[in-house]
Amino acid sequence: MRFRFPLYSSSPSSSLFSNLSFISSSCFSTFLSMAPAFETVSAPQQEGETETVTSYSTGNDGQGVGFKSKVTVVGSGNWGSVAAKLIASNTLKLNSFHDEVRMWVFEETLQTGEKLTDVINKTNENVKYLPGIRLGKNVVADPDLDNAVKDANMLVFVTPHQFMEGICKRLVGKVRGDVEAISLIKGMEVKMEGPCMISNLISEQLGINCSVLMGANIANEIAVEKFSEATVGYRHNREIAEQWVKLFGTPYFMVTPVQDVEGVELCGTLKNIVAIAAGFVDGLDMGNNTKAAIMRIGLREMKAFSKLLFSSVRDSTFFESCGVADVITTCLGGRNRKVAEAFARNGGKRSFDELEAEMLQGQKLQGVSTAREVYEVLSHRGWLELFPLFSTVHEICIGHLPPSAIVEYSEKKPKLSLLEDSTRYI
Ligand SMILES: NC(=O)c1ccc[n+]([C@@H]2O[C@H](COP(=O)([O-])OP(=O)(O)OC[C@H]3O[C@@H](n4cnc5c(N)ncnc54)[C@H](O)[C@@H]3O)[C@@H](O)[C@H]2O)c1
């Protein structure tokens, strides 16, 4: 259930930092209270530091020689289908995985009257969301969510974020105790207690560890095996991160692990707002310099917002594929940019819902809802003046400002005096 925060009325600076502890003690604390059997060792890190690495049974290394991991992909849209293809190519090659990859399909009846699941299993192609691409014979589409997950010890979540709360509710008590999860989902839920990232929603509701995979990954390009990179964000355990790298990595899809779940996930989520701004710029025919300026301002706001929410977020994460590279690719080519361009060309007179339905054939936009969710957080915490680009994007999306406002307001200097130590965030 969604909760709308009341607008903040008192001085923002006074409660800025007390609000931060409020965030971290709410949704995000649940993970810490989960207690799998950890064994702690020290491992060398970059620049001569040591980090604590927690050795933990992933369900394969801890279960004896010959144990094979079973993978299920929860979701079968454009990116979900490409993820299944990548994974399926690896499970066939690697002995530590069962060949078969289950893919849960939100069942739909196609115009031909056939069920999407039946067509995928017959043709080995997701004709609606990834036409023309063979998924691999070892991908089995399954419309029954409980059945799809019941044997898996590695779960890959990849649906539009607005469906995840419902999916998690359905999965409570249905997944294996030793399961590891990864989320490829971009977006966040805003709850009464504060913003909640999707990986945390999964961890909280299902009581399982959840890593994330984000990056400069336009699905259709990876589907045809053009070279690209991605970032796995992990929490404690490097071995688990390496399992995910093994499962996804191919010579044309290079995956790097980073111990910064929140940083990686927030990059993937927030860049969709920047892509909407870039689409407005394109729709107004403003040219490359303006777009580059919007991308830079957007990246700065992504970093500031992430670090305000989580002091653990690393600066270096913004230089990984999930950071600057994803901002570039979505501002040049993604669906958020494309629909925002059409919105601006129509002078803001046709709604995003209408344009999404017309232009995306069932695929979902994330940037508009993420802009709204971030705006709720900014209003509630008194941070609106710190994030002129994020705020302006939302106000344009809901029709309070014209598309041209993107260059009138976004470059306003953020009021850094609201922060105690502004240099930490910007
Ligand atoms: N497509 C990309 O290029 C890309 C790249 C990286 C990340 N992502 C992220 O991956 C996630 C999934 O996107 P996608 O591109 O695979 O999906 P999509 O937008 O292509 O497809 C929408 C999916 O939602 C399903 N659906 C519709 N109604 C539903 C319901 N009520 N409950 C559950 N599912 C329902 C549809 O069956 C379909 O599988 C998103 O968070 C997206 O931001 C997408």
Short mmCIF file of C-alpha atoms and ligand atoms in Angstrom, two decimals:
data_model
loop_
_atom_site.label_atom_id
_atom_site.label_comp_id
_atom_site.label_asym_id
_atom_site.label_seq_id
_atom_site.Cartn_x
_atom_site.Cartn_y
_atom_site.Cartn_z
CA MET A 1 0.00 0.00 0.00
CA ARG A 2 1.30 3.42 -0.91
CA PHE A 3 1.42 6.23 1.62
CA ARG A 4 1.65 9.91 0.72
CA PHE A 5 3.75 11.96 3.07
CA PRO A 6 2.30 15.27 4.20
CA LEU A 7 4.36 18.20 2.95
CA TYR A 8 7.10 19.21 5.31
CA SER A 9 6.26 22.43 7.12
CA SER A 10 9.06 23.16 9.59
CA SER A 11 12.66 24.17 8.89
CA PRO A 12 14.30 21.38 6.89
CA SER A 13 17.76 21.69 8.28
CA SER A 14 16.74 21.14 11.87
CA SER A 15 15.61 17.57 11.39
CA LEU A 16 17.68 16.54 8.39
CA PHE A 17 19.98 14.23 10.24
CA SER A 18 17.49 12.90 12.74
CA ASN A 19 15.46 11.86 9.71
CA LEU A 20 18.43 9.94 8.38
CA SER A 21 18.63 7.75 11.43
CA PHE A 22 14.88 7.27 11.11
CA ILE A 23 15.35 5.87 7.62
CA SER A 24 18.07 3.50 8.55
CA SER A 25 16.20 2.19 11.53
CA SER A 26 13.08 1.36 9.54
CA CYS A 27 12.85 -0.71 6.38
CA PHE A 28 16.58 -1.30 6.16
CA SER A 29 17.09 -2.70 9.60
CA THR A 30 15.29 -5.91 8.83
CA PHE A 31 18.14 -7.33 6.85
CA LEU A 32 20.47 -6.90 9.79
CA SER A 33 18.18 -8.87 12.02
CA MET A 34 18.23 -11.86 9.68
CA ALA A 35 20.72 -14.32 11.01
CA PRO A 36 22.07 -16.94 8.63
CA ALA A 37 25.08 -18.91 9.83
CA PHE A 38 27.93 -16.53 9.02
CA GLU A 39 31.58 -17.29 9.41
CA THR A 40 33.78 -14.21 9.38
CA VAL A 41 37.22 -13.97 7.83
CA SER A 42 39.44 -11.11 6.72
CA ALA A 43 40.30 -10.64 3.08
CA PRO A 44 42.68 -8.21 1.42
CA GLN A 45 41.01 -5.31 -0.38
CA GLN A 46 42.06 -2.53 -2.70
CA GLU A 47 44.64 -0.04 -1.52
CA GLY A 48 45.97 -2.31 1.19
CA GLU A 49 42.82 -2.22 3.31
CA THR A 50 41.17 -5.32 4.67
CA GLU A 51 37.47 -5.92 4.49
CA THR A 52 35.39 -8.32 6.46
CA VAL A 53 34.16 -11.06 4.18
CA THR A 54 31.52 -13.36 5.46
CA SER A 55 31.70 -16.95 4.36
CA TYR A 56 28.17 -18.29 4.02
CA SER A 57 26.63 -21.31 2.44
CA THR A 58 25.06 -20.28 -0.87
CA GLY A 59 23.39 -23.61 -1.22
CA ASN A 60 26.08 -24.97 -3.51
CA ASP A 61 29.54 -24.72 -2.01
CA GLY A 62 28.18 -25.59 1.44
CA GLN A 63 26.17 -28.55 0.28
CA GLY A 64 28.86 -30.87 -0.80
CA VAL A 65 30.55 -31.90 -3.98
CA GLY A 66 28.13 -32.41 -6.84
CA PHE A 67 25.46 -30.02 -5.54
CA LYS A 68 23.96 -28.05 -8.42
CA SER A 69 22.23 -24.71 -8.06
CA LYS A 70 18.77 -24.31 -9.53
CA VAL A 71 17.88 -20.93 -10.98
CA THR A 72 14.47 -19.33 -11.45
CA VAL A 73 13.85 -15.98 -13.11
CA VAL A 74 10.80 -14.20 -11.69
CA GLY A 75 9.65 -11.99 -14.56
CA SER A 76 9.58 -12.31 -18.33
CA GLY A 77 9.41 -8.83 -19.84
CA ASN A 78 12.06 -7.39 -22.14
CA TRP A 79 14.94 -7.47 -19.65
CA GLY A 80 13.60 -10.55 -17.84
CA SER A 81 13.73 -12.52 -21.09
CA VAL A 82 17.27 -11.34 -21.88
CA ALA A 83 18.36 -12.22 -18.33
CA ALA A 84 16.92 -15.72 -18.80
CA LYS A 85 18.84 -16.04 -22.09
CA LEU A 86 22.15 -14.97 -20.52
CA ILE A 87 21.68 -17.29 -17.56
CA ALA A 88 20.57 -20.22 -19.69
CA SER A 89 23.68 -19.99 -21.84
CA ASN A 90 25.80 -20.28 -18.69
CA THR A 91 23.90 -23.02 -16.86
CA LEU A 92 24.45 -25.26 -19.87
CA LYS A 93 28.22 -24.70 -19.67
CA LEU A 94 28.80 -24.70 -15.91
CA ASN A 95 28.69 -27.88 -13.89
CA SER A 96 27.63 -26.17 -10.68
CA PHE A 97 24.21 -25.29 -12.11
CA HIS A 98 21.24 -27.36 -13.28
CA ASP A 99 20.77 -26.85 -17.01
CA GLU A 100 17.11 -25.92 -16.72
CA VAL A 101 16.19 -22.29 -16.01
CA ARG A 102 12.58 -21.67 -15.00
CA MET A 103 11.07 -18.35 -15.99
CA TRP A 104 7.87 -17.21 -14.28
CA VAL A 105 5.52 -15.61 -16.80
CA PHE A 106 2.71 -13.24 -15.85
CA GLU A 107 0.22 -15.04 -18.07
CA GLU A 108 -1.31 -13.15 -20.95
CA THR A 109 -3.51 -14.16 -23.85
CA LEU A 110 -2.06 -13.02 -27.16
CA GLN A 111 -4.10 -11.58 -30.03
CA THR A 112 -3.96 -15.04 -31.65
CA GLY A 113 -5.86 -16.42 -28.63
CA GLU A 114 -2.83 -18.45 -27.48
CA LYS A 115 -1.32 -18.22 -24.00
CA LEU A 116 2.05 -16.44 -23.89
CA THR A 117 3.56 -19.27 -21.82
CA ASP A 118 2.53 -21.92 -24.35
CA VAL A 119 4.01 -19.90 -27.20
CA ILE A 120 7.31 -19.38 -25.35
CA ASN A 121 7.59 -23.10 -24.63
CA LYS A 122 6.66 -24.01 -28.20
CA THR A 123 8.84 -21.50 -30.05
CA ASN A 124 11.54 -20.79 -27.43
CA GLU A 125 10.86 -17.12 -28.02
CA ASN A 126 9.07 -14.46 -25.98
CA VAL A 127 7.08 -13.21 -28.93
CA LYS A 128 5.55 -10.31 -27.02
CA TYR A 129 8.49 -8.85 -25.08
CA LEU A 130 11.56 -10.07 -26.96
CA PRO A 131 10.50 -11.10 -30.47
CA GLY A 132 13.05 -12.65 -32.78
CA ILE A 133 15.42 -13.92 -30.06
CA ARG A 134 15.83 -17.57 -29.04
CA LEU A 135 16.00 -17.86 -25.25
CA GLY A 136 17.76 -21.24 -25.17
CA LYS A 137 16.09 -24.66 -25.14
CA ASN A 138 16.72 -24.98 -21.41
CA VAL A 139 14.45 -22.02 -20.54
CA VAL A 140 11.08 -23.29 -19.34
CA ALA A 141 8.25 -20.75 -19.07
CA ASP A 142 5.95 -21.37 -16.11
CA PRO A 143 2.79 -19.33 -15.34
CA ASP A 144 2.53 -20.80 -11.81
CA LEU A 145 4.62 -18.62 -9.49
CA ASP A 146 4.71 -21.08 -6.57
CA ASN A 147 5.75 -23.93 -8.81
CA ALA A 148 8.37 -21.82 -10.57
CA VAL A 149 10.21 -20.91 -7.35
CA LYS A 150 9.76 -23.99 -5.18
CA ASP A 151 12.97 -25.85 -6.08
CA ALA A 152 15.20 -22.87 -6.80
CA ASN A 153 18.10 -21.87 -4.57
CA MET A 154 18.93 -18.86 -6.78
CA LEU A 155 16.11 -16.44 -7.54
CA VAL A 156 16.44 -13.63 -10.06
CA PHE A 157 13.76 -10.93 -9.65
CA VAL A 158 13.13 -8.87 -12.77
CA THR A 159 9.64 -7.39 -13.03
CA PRO A 160 8.51 -3.75 -13.13
CA HIS A 161 8.88 -2.53 -9.55
CA GLN A 162 5.23 -1.71 -8.99
CA PHE A 163 4.36 -5.43 -9.03
CA MET A 164 6.99 -6.57 -6.55
CA GLU A 165 5.10 -5.98 -3.33
CA GLY A 166 2.26 -8.23 -4.54
CA ILE A 167 4.69 -10.87 -5.81
CA CYS A 168 6.58 -10.93 -2.50
CA LYS A 169 3.33 -11.33 -0.56
CA ARG A 170 2.47 -14.34 -2.71
CA LEU A 171 5.90 -15.86 -2.13
CA VAL A 172 5.99 -15.71 1.69
CA GLY A 173 6.70 -19.23 2.95
CA LYS A 174 7.03 -20.58 -0.60
CA VAL A 175 10.77 -20.25 -1.19
CA ARG A 176 13.56 -22.53 0.00
CA GLY A 177 15.28 -21.66 3.27
CA ASP A 178 18.72 -21.53 1.65
CA VAL A 179 17.73 -19.37 -1.29
CA GLU A 180 19.84 -16.42 -2.47
CA ALA A 181 18.16 -13.64 -4.45
CA ILE A 182 19.24 -10.93 -6.84
CA SER A 183 17.15 -8.00 -8.03
CA LEU A 184 17.50 -6.50 -11.52
CA ILE A 185 14.61 -4.15 -10.77
CA LYS A 186 14.91 -0.40 -10.98
CA GLY A 187 12.65 1.58 -8.68
CA MET A 188 11.72 2.02 -5.05
CA GLU A 189 8.66 1.78 -2.82
CA VAL A 190 7.76 4.73 -0.60
CA LYS A 191 6.26 3.54 2.64
CA MET A 192 5.08 5.22 5.80
CA GLU A 193 8.46 4.58 7.45
CA GLY A 194 10.50 5.94 4.53
CA PRO A 195 11.81 4.87 1.12
CA CYS A 196 12.42 1.16 0.67
CA MET A 197 14.63 -0.23 -2.07
CA ILE A 198 13.30 -3.29 -3.89
CA SER A 199 16.16 -5.51 -2.68
CA ASN A 200 15.14 -4.64 0.87
CA LEU A 201 11.50 -5.30 0.15
CA ILE A 202 12.51 -8.79 -1.01
CA SER A 203 14.81 -9.33 1.98
CA GLU A 204 12.21 -8.10 4.45
CA GLN A 205 9.22 -9.93 3.12
CA LEU A 206 10.90 -13.24 2.31
CA GLY A 207 13.64 -13.24 4.97
CA ILE A 208 16.38 -13.86 2.40
CA ASN A 209 19.58 -12.13 1.33
CA CYS A 210 19.23 -10.09 -1.85
CA SER A 211 22.01 -8.70 -4.06
CA VAL A 212 21.40 -6.43 -7.05
CA LEU A 213 22.55 -6.28 -10.68
CA MET A 214 22.36 -2.93 -12.49
CA GLY A 215 24.24 -1.30 -15.36
CA ALA A 216 24.22 0.29 -18.77
CA ASN A 217 21.97 -2.46 -20.08
CA ILE A 218 19.40 -1.73 -22.73
CA ALA A 219 17.94 -5.19 -23.06
CA ASN A 220 17.53 -5.33 -26.83
CA GLU A 221 21.24 -4.62 -27.37
CA ILE A 222 22.33 -7.39 -24.99
CA ALA A 223 19.81 -9.72 -26.63
CA VAL A 224 21.83 -9.47 -29.86
CA GLU A 225 25.05 -9.96 -27.90
CA LYS A 226 26.57 -6.50 -28.27
CA PHE A 227 29.30 -5.95 -25.69
CA SER A 228 28.25 -4.26 -22.45
CA GLU A 229 29.01 -4.21 -18.72
CA ALA A 230 27.04 -4.55 -15.50
CA THR A 231 27.62 -4.17 -11.77
CA VAL A 232 26.62 -6.64 -9.05
CA GLY A 233 26.05 -4.94 -5.69
CA TYR A 234 26.48 -7.29 -2.74
CA ARG A 235 26.12 -6.83 0.98
CA HIS A 236 28.48 -9.09 2.94
CA ASN A 237 29.61 -12.09 1.07
CA ARG A 238 31.98 -11.91 -1.87
CA GLU A 239 31.48 -15.61 -2.68
CA ILE A 240 27.80 -15.03 -3.31
CA ALA A 241 28.64 -12.06 -5.54
CA GLU A 242 31.00 -14.30 -7.49
CA GLN A 243 28.26 -16.89 -7.98
CA TRP A 244 26.11 -14.18 -9.57
CA VAL A 245 29.01 -13.00 -11.72
CA LYS A 246 29.46 -16.59 -12.94
CA LEU A 247 25.77 -16.95 -13.68
CA PHE A 248 25.42 -13.71 -15.68
CA GLY A 249 28.87 -13.07 -17.13
CA THR A 250 29.65 -13.85 -20.76
CA PRO A 251 32.36 -12.53 -23.09
CA TYR A 252 29.87 -9.89 -24.27
CA PHE A 253 28.43 -9.15 -20.80
CA MET A 254 31.13 -8.23 -18.32
CA VAL A 255 30.01 -8.16 -14.70
CA THR A 256 31.91 -6.52 -11.82
CA PRO A 257 31.06 -7.05 -8.14
CA VAL A 258 30.96 -4.06 -5.77
CA GLN A 259 30.26 -4.20 -2.04
CA ASP A 260 27.61 -1.47 -2.07
CA VAL A 261 24.06 -2.75 -2.56
CA GLU A 262 22.41 0.58 -1.81
CA GLY A 263 24.74 2.61 -4.04
CA VAL A 264 24.33 0.25 -7.00
CA GLU A 265 20.56 -0.01 -6.62
CA LEU A 266 20.03 3.72 -6.15
CA CYS A 267 22.09 4.41 -9.30
CA GLY A 268 19.88 2.06 -11.31
CA THR A 269 16.73 3.58 -9.90
CA LEU A 270 17.53 7.30 -10.00
CA LYS A 271 19.01 7.39 -13.49
CA ASN A 272 15.52 6.88 -14.90
CA ILE A 273 14.57 10.35 -13.60
CA VAL A 274 17.61 11.80 -15.38
CA ALA A 275 16.55 9.98 -18.55
CA ILE A 276 13.13 11.65 -18.40
CA ALA A 277 14.90 15.03 -18.16
CA ALA A 278 17.08 14.11 -21.15
CA GLY A 279 13.95 13.18 -23.12
CA PHE A 280 12.46 16.62 -22.42
CA VAL A 281 15.66 18.20 -23.74
CA ASP A 282 15.43 16.10 -26.92
CA GLY A 283 11.75 16.94 -27.36
CA LEU A 284 12.62 20.63 -27.14
CA ASP A 285 15.46 20.19 -29.68
CA MET A 286 17.97 21.72 -27.30
CA GLY A 287 21.01 19.85 -28.53
CA ASN A 288 23.91 17.92 -27.09
CA ASN A 289 25.46 20.50 -24.78
CA THR A 290 22.18 20.94 -22.92
CA LYS A 291 21.72 17.19 -22.67
CA ALA A 292 25.24 16.74 -21.34
CA ALA A 293 24.58 19.45 -18.74
CA ILE A 294 21.37 17.72 -17.64
CA MET A 295 23.22 14.39 -17.39
CA ARG A 296 25.95 15.94 -15.23
CA ILE A 297 23.48 17.71 -12.93
CA GLY A 298 21.45 14.52 -12.74
CA LEU A 299 24.47 12.42 -11.81
CA ARG A 300 25.37 14.92 -9.10
CA GLU A 301 21.84 14.69 -7.66
CA MET A 302 21.93 10.88 -7.85
CA LYS A 303 25.09 10.85 -5.78
CA ALA A 304 23.89 13.45 -3.27
CA PHE A 305 20.52 11.71 -2.76
CA SER A 306 22.11 8.27 -2.38
CA LYS A 307 24.65 9.53 0.15
CA LEU A 308 22.03 11.40 2.14
CA LEU A 309 19.99 8.22 2.43
CA PHE A 310 22.95 5.91 3.09
CA SER A 311 26.25 7.21 4.38
CA SER A 312 27.78 3.84 3.37
CA VAL A 313 27.35 4.57 -0.36
CA ARG A 314 30.77 4.72 -2.07
CA ASP A 315 31.84 7.49 -4.46
CA SER A 316 33.53 4.90 -6.67
CA THR A 317 30.17 3.18 -7.35
CA PHE A 318 29.17 6.16 -9.53
CA PHE A 319 32.04 5.33 -11.90
CA GLU A 320 30.91 1.72 -12.36
CA SER A 321 28.59 0.58 -15.14
CA CYS A 322 25.60 1.13 -12.83
CA GLY A 323 26.54 4.81 -12.45
CA VAL A 324 27.81 7.09 -15.16
CA ALA A 325 27.56 4.46 -17.92
CA ASP A 326 23.89 3.75 -17.20
CA VAL A 327 23.10 7.48 -17.12
CA ILE A 328 24.69 7.84 -20.55
CA THR A 329 22.94 4.87 -22.16
CA THR A 330 19.46 5.67 -20.80
CA CYS A 331 19.77 9.33 -21.72
CA LEU A 332 20.75 8.35 -25.26
CA GLY A 333 18.56 5.36 -25.95
CA GLY A 334 16.17 4.13 -23.26
CA ARG A 335 12.39 3.98 -23.20
CA ASN A 336 12.08 6.68 -20.51
CA ARG A 337 13.94 9.13 -22.73
CA LYS A 338 11.85 8.15 -25.75
CA VAL A 339 8.46 8.68 -24.09
CA ALA A 340 9.61 11.91 -22.37
CA GLU A 341 10.68 13.24 -25.77
CA ALA A 342 7.19 12.56 -27.11
CA PHE A 343 5.68 14.22 -24.02
CA ALA A 344 7.71 17.40 -24.65
CA ARG A 345 6.98 17.39 -28.40
CA ASN A 346 3.27 17.33 -27.51
CA GLY A 347 3.79 20.32 -25.19
CA GLY A 348 2.88 18.19 -22.16
CA LYS A 349 -0.70 17.87 -23.44
CA ARG A 350 -0.74 14.06 -23.73
CA SER A 351 -0.21 12.21 -20.46
CA PHE A 352 2.62 9.78 -19.81
CA ASP A 353 0.06 6.99 -19.24
CA GLU A 354 -1.42 7.57 -22.69
CA LEU A 355 2.00 7.76 -24.38
CA GLU A 356 3.27 4.68 -22.50
CA ALA A 357 0.28 2.61 -23.65
CA GLU A 358 0.66 3.82 -27.24
CA MET A 359 4.44 3.63 -27.58
CA LEU A 360 5.58 0.71 -25.40
CA GLN A 361 3.14 -2.14 -26.18
CA GLY A 362 2.88 -3.44 -22.62
CA GLN A 363 6.37 -2.48 -21.48
CA LYS A 364 6.44 -0.23 -18.43
CA LEU A 365 8.03 3.16 -17.80
CA GLN A 366 9.87 3.51 -14.50
CA GLY A 367 11.12 7.11 -14.52
CA VAL A 368 7.79 8.86 -13.98
CA SER A 369 6.83 6.80 -10.93
CA THR A 370 10.38 6.99 -9.55
CA ALA A 371 10.29 10.80 -9.93
CA ARG A 372 7.04 10.84 -7.94
CA GLU A 373 8.44 8.55 -5.25
CA VAL A 374 11.64 10.56 -4.91
CA TYR A 375 9.60 13.79 -4.79
CA GLU A 376 7.60 12.36 -1.87
CA VAL A 377 10.83 11.65 -0.01
CA LEU A 378 12.24 15.11 -0.82
CA SER A 379 9.05 16.88 0.30
CA HIS A 380 8.81 14.88 3.47
CA ARG A 381 12.40 15.54 4.44
CA GLY A 382 12.56 19.17 3.38
CA TRP A 383 15.14 18.44 0.67
CA LEU A 384 13.31 19.83 -2.39
CA GLU A 385 15.65 22.79 -2.75
CA LEU A 386 18.67 20.50 -2.72
CA PHE A 387 17.45 18.61 -5.79
CA PRO A 388 16.20 21.07 -8.42
CA LEU A 389 16.45 18.59 -11.31
CA PHE A 390 14.62 15.72 -9.56
CA SER A 391 11.89 18.11 -8.33
CA THR A 392 11.46 19.79 -11.71
CA VAL A 393 11.11 16.47 -13.55
CA HIS A 394 8.23 15.45 -11.29
CA GLU A 395 6.51 18.82 -11.57
CA ILE A 396 6.70 18.65 -15.37
CA CYS A 397 5.39 15.07 -15.38
CA ILE A 398 2.30 16.07 -13.39
CA GLY A 399 1.68 19.19 -15.48
CA HIS A 400 2.57 21.81 -12.87
CA LEU A 401 5.42 23.11 -15.03
CA PRO A 402 5.86 23.11 -18.84
CA PRO A 403 8.58 20.86 -20.37
CA SER A 404 10.72 23.95 -21.05
CA ALA A 405 11.10 24.37 -17.27
CA ILE A 406 13.70 21.60 -17.37
CA VAL A 407 16.38 24.16 -18.30
CA GLU A 408 14.93 26.99 -16.25
CA TYR A 409 14.87 25.23 -12.91
CA SER A 410 17.22 22.26 -13.06
CA GLU A 411 20.36 24.31 -13.13
CA LYS A 412 19.35 26.38 -10.09
CA LYS A 413 22.08 26.09 -7.49
CA PRO A 414 21.05 23.57 -4.86
CA LYS A 415 20.72 25.24 -1.45
CA LEU A 416 23.69 23.50 0.11
CA SER A 417 23.47 25.65 3.21
CA LEU A 418 20.70 23.27 4.25
CA LEU A 419 23.35 20.62 4.84
CA GLU A 420 25.78 20.56 7.72
CA ASP A 421 28.67 19.33 5.58
CA SER A 422 27.69 19.86 1.95
CA THR A 423 30.96 18.62 0.51
CA ARG A 424 30.18 15.10 1.71
CA TYR A 425 27.18 14.85 -0.57
CA ILE A 426 27.87 16.87 -3.71
N1 LIG B 1 14.16 -3.40 -20.62
C1 LIG B 1 15.34 -2.94 -20.31
O1 LIG B 1 16.13 -2.55 -21.20
C2 LIG B 1 15.79 -2.97 -18.90
C3 LIG B 1 17.16 -2.90 -18.63
C4 LIG B 1 17.61 -2.92 -17.33
C5 LIG B 1 16.68 -3.00 -16.29
N2 LIG B 1 15.34 -3.07 -16.56
C6 LIG B 1 14.43 -3.19 -15.42
O2 LIG B 1 13.94 -4.51 -15.37
C7 LIG B 1 12.66 -4.54 -14.75
C8 LIG B 1 11.71 -5.35 -15.59
O3 LIG B 1 11.60 -4.74 -16.86
P1 LIG B 1 11.33 -5.55 -18.19
O4 LIG B 1 11.94 -4.74 -19.29
O5 LIG B 1 11.76 -6.98 -18.07
O6 LIG B 1 9.72 -5.56 -18.27
P2 LIG B 1 8.77 -4.94 -19.42
O7 LIG B 1 8.45 -3.52 -19.08
O8 LIG B 1 9.34 -5.25 -20.77
O9 LIG B 1 7.46 -5.82 -19.32
C9 LIG B 1 6.47 -5.68 -18.36
C10 LIG B 1 6.33 -7.03 -17.66
O10 LIG B 1 5.41 -6.88 -16.59
C11 LIG B 1 4.55 -8.00 -16.61
N3 LIG B 1 3.31 -7.66 -15.92
C12 LIG B 1 2.26 -6.94 -16.37
N4 LIG B 1 1.33 -6.87 -15.40
C13 LIG B 1 1.80 -7.54 -14.34
C14 LIG B 1 1.32 -7.82 -13.03
N5 LIG B 1 0.12 -7.37 -12.64
N6 LIG B 1 2.09 -8.55 -12.18
C15 LIG B 1 3.30 -8.99 -12.56
N7 LIG B 1 3.83 -8.77 -13.78
C16 LIG B 1 3.08 -8.05 -14.66
C17 LIG B 1 4.37 -8.29 -18.08
O11 LIG B 1 3.89 -9.61 -18.27
C18 LIG B 1 5.80 -8.13 -18.55
O12 LIG B 1 6.53 -9.30 -18.33
C19 LIG B 1 12.25 -3.08 -14.56
O13 LIG B 1 12.52 -2.71 -13.23
C20 LIG B 1 13.18 -2.34 -15.48
O14 LIG B 1 13.45 -1.02 -15.04
C21 LIG B 1 14.88 -3.07 -17.83
#
